[in-house]
Amino acid sequence: MRERIAIEAIVERKRNEVWALWNEPEHITRWNFASDDWCCPRAVNDLRVGGRLLSRMEAKDGSFGFDFEAIYDEVDHEAKLAYTLTDGRRVETCFADIGDSTRVSTLFEAEDENSAELQRMGWQAILDNFKQYAETSPR
């Protein structure tokens, strides 16, 4: 059984807006990276059960890149997304109202190459980048 890691952020934005910014490819490419020396040049999101999520993640200097790819297992509009990555790991992200803000919480299965703490920090950095983008986006 794989270790499960939880991350979360409170985003100062209404849930329907957070949902759109999280899922629309033109927004995904603006926040889906852990640090300023990385980018997400392309994203595809077929937001339905059986649909494909694909984000291309690359170092800006061109030294490394990879496709983050998954198939949706569950899509509960504005509430929950669950998908399985190409390596078989499961990920669930939930969106919950907290007044005029939204709690975004993700639970993911760890991979075997990097420490759990390094993975938690990387996923949290991406979520923190999303929070910053969502709270400053004019949408």
PDB file of C-alpha atoms in Angstrom:
ATOM      1  CA  MET A   1       0.000   0.000   0.000  1.00  0.00           C
ATOM      2  CA  ARG A   2       1.351   3.409  -0.959  1.00  0.00           C
ATOM      3  CA  GLU A   3       1.765   6.246   1.488  1.00  0.00           C
ATOM      4  CA  ARG A   4      -0.893   8.933   1.124  1.00  0.00           C
ATOM      5  CA  ILE A   5       0.087  12.579   1.462  1.00  0.00           C
ATOM      6  CA  ALA A   6      -2.299  15.471   2.158  1.00  0.00           C
ATOM      7  CA  ILE A   7      -1.885  19.129   1.235  1.00  0.00           C
ATOM      8  CA  GLU A   8      -4.293  22.064   1.354  1.00  0.00           C
ATOM      9  CA  ALA A   9      -4.724  25.788   0.920  1.00  0.00           C
ATOM     10  CA  ILE A  10      -7.443  28.314   1.625  1.00  0.00           C
ATOM     11  CA  VAL A  11      -8.024  30.417  -1.490  1.00  0.00           C
ATOM     12  CA  GLU A  12      -9.653  33.802  -1.039  1.00  0.00           C
ATOM     13  CA  ARG A  13     -12.108  33.282  -3.882  1.00  0.00           C
ATOM     14  CA  LYS A  14     -15.543  31.715  -4.353  1.00  0.00           C
ATOM     15  CA  ARG A  15     -15.653  28.018  -5.150  1.00  0.00           C
ATOM     16  CA  ASN A  16     -17.074  28.350  -8.684  1.00  0.00           C
ATOM     17  CA  GLU A  17     -14.209  30.719  -9.583  1.00  0.00           C
ATOM     18  CA  VAL A  18     -11.595  28.465  -7.985  1.00  0.00           C
ATOM     19  CA  TRP A  19     -13.006  25.483  -9.887  1.00  0.00           C
ATOM     20  CA  ALA A  20     -12.719  27.314 -13.214  1.00  0.00           C
ATOM     21  CA  LEU A  21      -9.189  28.571 -12.541  1.00  0.00           C
ATOM     22  CA  TRP A  22      -8.123  25.064 -11.456  1.00  0.00           C
ATOM     23  CA  ASN A  23      -9.562  23.290 -14.500  1.00  0.00           C
ATOM     24  CA  GLU A  24      -9.437  25.549 -17.560  1.00  0.00           C
ATOM     25  CA  PRO A  25      -6.280  24.837 -19.614  1.00  0.00           C
ATOM     26  CA  GLU A  26      -5.575  28.533 -20.274  1.00  0.00           C
ATOM     27  CA  HIS A  27      -5.310  29.008 -16.500  1.00  0.00           C
ATOM     28  CA  ILE A  28      -3.532  25.716 -15.703  1.00  0.00           C
ATOM     29  CA  THR A  29      -0.571  26.848 -17.809  1.00  0.00           C
ATOM     30  CA  ARG A  30      -0.226  29.962 -15.635  1.00  0.00           C
ATOM     31  CA  TRP A  31       0.044  28.268 -12.217  1.00  0.00           C
ATOM     32  CA  ASN A  32       0.936  24.572 -12.598  1.00  0.00           C
ATOM     33  CA  PHE A  33       4.591  24.609 -11.542  1.00  0.00           C
ATOM     34  CA  ALA A  34       6.404  24.588  -8.215  1.00  0.00           C
ATOM     35  CA  SER A  35       8.959  27.367  -8.792  1.00  0.00           C
ATOM     36  CA  ASP A  36       9.704  30.287 -11.100  1.00  0.00           C
ATOM     37  CA  ASP A  37      12.363  28.320 -13.001  1.00  0.00           C
ATOM     38  CA  TRP A  38       9.676  25.898 -14.255  1.00  0.00           C
ATOM     39  CA  CYS A  39       6.710  26.371 -16.569  1.00  0.00           C
ATOM     40  CA  CYS A  40       3.657  24.553 -17.882  1.00  0.00           C
ATOM     41  CA  PRO A  41       3.644  25.332 -21.608  1.00  0.00           C
ATOM     42  CA  ARG A  42       0.650  23.141 -22.436  1.00  0.00           C
ATOM     43  CA  ALA A  43      -2.397  21.662 -20.723  1.00  0.00           C
ATOM     44  CA  VAL A  44      -5.327  19.558 -21.889  1.00  0.00           C
ATOM     45  CA  ASN A  45      -8.241  18.835 -19.588  1.00  0.00           C
ATOM     46  CA  ASP A  46     -11.180  16.671 -20.675  1.00  0.00           C
ATOM     47  CA  LEU A  47     -13.151  17.147 -17.464  1.00  0.00           C
ATOM     48  CA  ARG A  48     -15.360  14.037 -17.405  1.00  0.00           C
ATOM     49  CA  VAL A  49     -15.131  10.501 -16.041  1.00  0.00           C
ATOM     50  CA  GLY A  50     -12.781   8.707 -18.419  1.00  0.00           C
ATOM     51  CA  GLY A  51     -11.426  12.039 -19.666  1.00  0.00           C
ATOM     52  CA  ARG A  52      -7.716  12.805 -19.828  1.00  0.00           C
ATOM     53  CA  LEU A  53      -5.745  15.404 -17.895  1.00  0.00           C
ATOM     54  CA  LEU A  54      -2.366  16.294 -19.389  1.00  0.00           C
ATOM     55  CA  SER A  55       0.028  18.987 -18.219  1.00  0.00           C
ATOM     56  CA  ARG A  56       3.459  19.432 -19.758  1.00  0.00           C
ATOM     57  CA  MET A  57       5.904  20.575 -17.098  1.00  0.00           C
ATOM     58  CA  GLU A  58       9.356  21.852 -18.088  1.00  0.00           C
ATOM     59  CA  ALA A  59      12.367  23.594 -16.648  1.00  0.00           C
ATOM     60  CA  LYS A  60      12.569  27.005 -18.328  1.00  0.00           C
ATOM     61  CA  ASP A  61      16.197  26.344 -19.306  1.00  0.00           C
ATOM     62  CA  GLY A  62      15.099  23.255 -21.259  1.00  0.00           C
ATOM     63  CA  SER A  63      17.160  20.879 -19.118  1.00  0.00           C
ATOM     64  CA  PHE A  64      14.250  18.649 -18.093  1.00  0.00           C
ATOM     65  CA  GLY A  65      10.548  18.140 -18.711  1.00  0.00           C
ATOM     66  CA  PHE A  66       7.804  15.591 -18.302  1.00  0.00           C
ATOM     67  CA  ASP A  67       4.133  14.994 -18.968  1.00  0.00           C
ATOM     68  CA  PHE A  68       1.841  14.805 -15.945  1.00  0.00           C
ATOM     69  CA  GLU A  69      -0.948  12.602 -17.241  1.00  0.00           C
ATOM     70  CA  ALA A  70      -4.039  11.042 -15.673  1.00  0.00           C
ATOM     71  CA  ILE A  71      -7.516   9.691 -16.387  1.00  0.00           C
ATOM     72  CA  TYR A  72     -10.471  10.990 -14.358  1.00  0.00           C
ATOM     73  CA  ASP A  73     -12.247   8.458 -12.146  1.00  0.00           C
ATOM     74  CA  GLU A  74     -14.671  10.949 -10.582  1.00  0.00           C
ATOM     75  CA  VAL A  75     -15.795  14.468 -11.464  1.00  0.00           C
ATOM     76  CA  ASP A  76     -18.227  16.065  -9.013  1.00  0.00           C
ATOM     77  CA  HIS A  77     -18.669  19.588 -10.420  1.00  0.00           C
ATOM     78  CA  GLU A  78     -17.175  22.252  -8.107  1.00  0.00           C
ATOM     79  CA  ALA A  79     -16.732  19.687  -5.314  1.00  0.00           C
ATOM     80  CA  LYS A  80     -14.296  16.852  -6.096  1.00  0.00           C
ATOM     81  CA  LEU A  81     -11.935  15.459  -8.701  1.00  0.00           C
ATOM     82  CA  ALA A  82     -10.359  12.015  -8.535  1.00  0.00           C
ATOM     83  CA  TYR A  83      -7.964  10.603 -11.088  1.00  0.00           C
ATOM     84  CA  THR A  84      -5.424   7.894 -11.635  1.00  0.00           C
ATOM     85  CA  LEU A  85      -1.968   8.832 -12.883  1.00  0.00           C
ATOM     86  CA  THR A  86      -0.336   6.817 -15.663  1.00  0.00           C
ATOM     87  CA  ASP A  87       1.837   5.071 -13.050  1.00  0.00           C
ATOM     88  CA  GLY A  88      -1.280   3.868 -11.184  1.00  0.00           C
ATOM     89  CA  ARG A  89      -1.230   6.328  -8.277  1.00  0.00           C
ATOM     90  CA  ARG A  90      -4.523   7.897  -7.193  1.00  0.00           C
ATOM     91  CA  VAL A  91      -5.138  11.580  -6.510  1.00  0.00           C
ATOM     92  CA  GLU A  92      -8.225  13.280  -5.031  1.00  0.00           C
ATOM     93  CA  THR A  93      -8.798  17.029  -4.842  1.00  0.00           C
ATOM     94  CA  CYS A  94     -11.762  18.505  -2.982  1.00  0.00           C
ATOM     95  CA  PHE A  95     -13.157  22.041  -3.050  1.00  0.00           C
ATOM     96  CA  ALA A  96     -15.144  23.273  -0.040  1.00  0.00           C
ATOM     97  CA  ASP A  97     -16.754  26.606   0.831  1.00  0.00           C
ATOM     98  CA  ILE A  98     -15.372  28.518   3.785  1.00  0.00           C
ATOM     99  CA  GLY A  99     -17.445  31.700   3.716  1.00  0.00           C
ATOM    100  CA  ASP A 100     -16.374  33.589   0.591  1.00  0.00           C
ATOM    101  CA  SER A 101     -13.198  31.489   0.383  1.00  0.00           C
ATOM    102  CA  THR A 102     -12.513  27.949  -0.804  1.00  0.00           C
ATOM    103  CA  ARG A 103     -10.512  25.163   0.823  1.00  0.00           C
ATOM    104  CA  VAL A 104      -8.628  23.182  -1.819  1.00  0.00           C
ATOM    105  CA  SER A 105      -7.361  19.898  -0.391  1.00  0.00           C
ATOM    106  CA  THR A 106      -5.488  17.191  -2.242  1.00  0.00           C
ATOM    107  CA  LEU A 107      -4.685  13.672  -1.111  1.00  0.00           C
ATOM    108  CA  PHE A 108      -2.219  11.797  -3.314  1.00  0.00           C
ATOM    109  CA  GLU A 109      -0.379   8.513  -3.256  1.00  0.00           C
ATOM    110  CA  ALA A 110       3.385   8.900  -3.008  1.00  0.00           C
ATOM    111  CA  GLU A 111       5.747   7.552  -5.638  1.00  0.00           C
ATOM    112  CA  ASP A 112       8.833   5.510  -4.771  1.00  0.00           C
ATOM    113  CA  GLU A 113      11.663   7.660  -6.187  1.00  0.00           C
ATOM    114  CA  ASN A 114      11.553  10.699  -3.879  1.00  0.00           C
ATOM    115  CA  SER A 115      11.001  11.069  -0.152  1.00  0.00           C
ATOM    116  CA  ALA A 116       7.460  11.684   1.065  1.00  0.00           C
ATOM    117  CA  GLU A 117       8.530  15.061   2.454  1.00  0.00           C
ATOM    118  CA  LEU A 118      10.049  16.159  -0.854  1.00  0.00           C
ATOM    119  CA  GLN A 119       6.863  15.129  -2.663  1.00  0.00           C
ATOM    120  CA  ARG A 120       4.678  16.934  -0.117  1.00  0.00           C
ATOM    121  CA  MET A 121       6.767  20.077  -0.487  1.00  0.00           C
ATOM    122  CA  GLY A 122       6.606  19.955  -4.306  1.00  0.00           C
ATOM    123  CA  TRP A 123       2.858  19.401  -4.489  1.00  0.00           C
ATOM    124  CA  GLN A 124       2.283  22.055  -1.799  1.00  0.00           C
ATOM    125  CA  ALA A 125       4.443  24.530  -3.749  1.00  0.00           C
ATOM    126  CA  ILE A 126       2.268  23.993  -6.829  1.00  0.00           C
ATOM    127  CA  LEU A 127      -0.893  24.445  -4.735  1.00  0.00           C
ATOM    128  CA  ASP A 128       0.560  27.608  -3.176  1.00  0.00           C
ATOM    129  CA  ASN A 129       1.339  28.873  -6.675  1.00  0.00           C
ATOM    130  CA  PHE A 130      -2.287  28.187  -7.626  1.00  0.00           C
ATOM    131  CA  LYS A 131      -3.501  30.101  -4.559  1.00  0.00           C
ATOM    132  CA  GLN A 132      -1.375  33.108  -5.473  1.00  0.00           C
ATOM    133  CA  TYR A 133      -2.541  32.996  -9.096  1.00  0.00           C
ATOM    134  CA  ALA A 134      -6.225  32.555  -8.170  1.00  0.00           C
ATOM    135  CA  GLU A 135      -6.216  35.386  -5.684  1.00  0.00           C
ATOM    136  CA  THR A 136      -4.670  37.839  -8.181  1.00  0.00           C
ATOM    137  CA  SER A 137      -6.358  36.681 -11.406  1.00  0.00           C
ATOM    138  CA  PRO A 138      -8.980  39.116 -12.716  1.00  0.00           C
ATOM    139  CA  ARG A 139     -11.377  36.342 -13.871  1.00  0.00           C
TER     140      ARG A 139
END
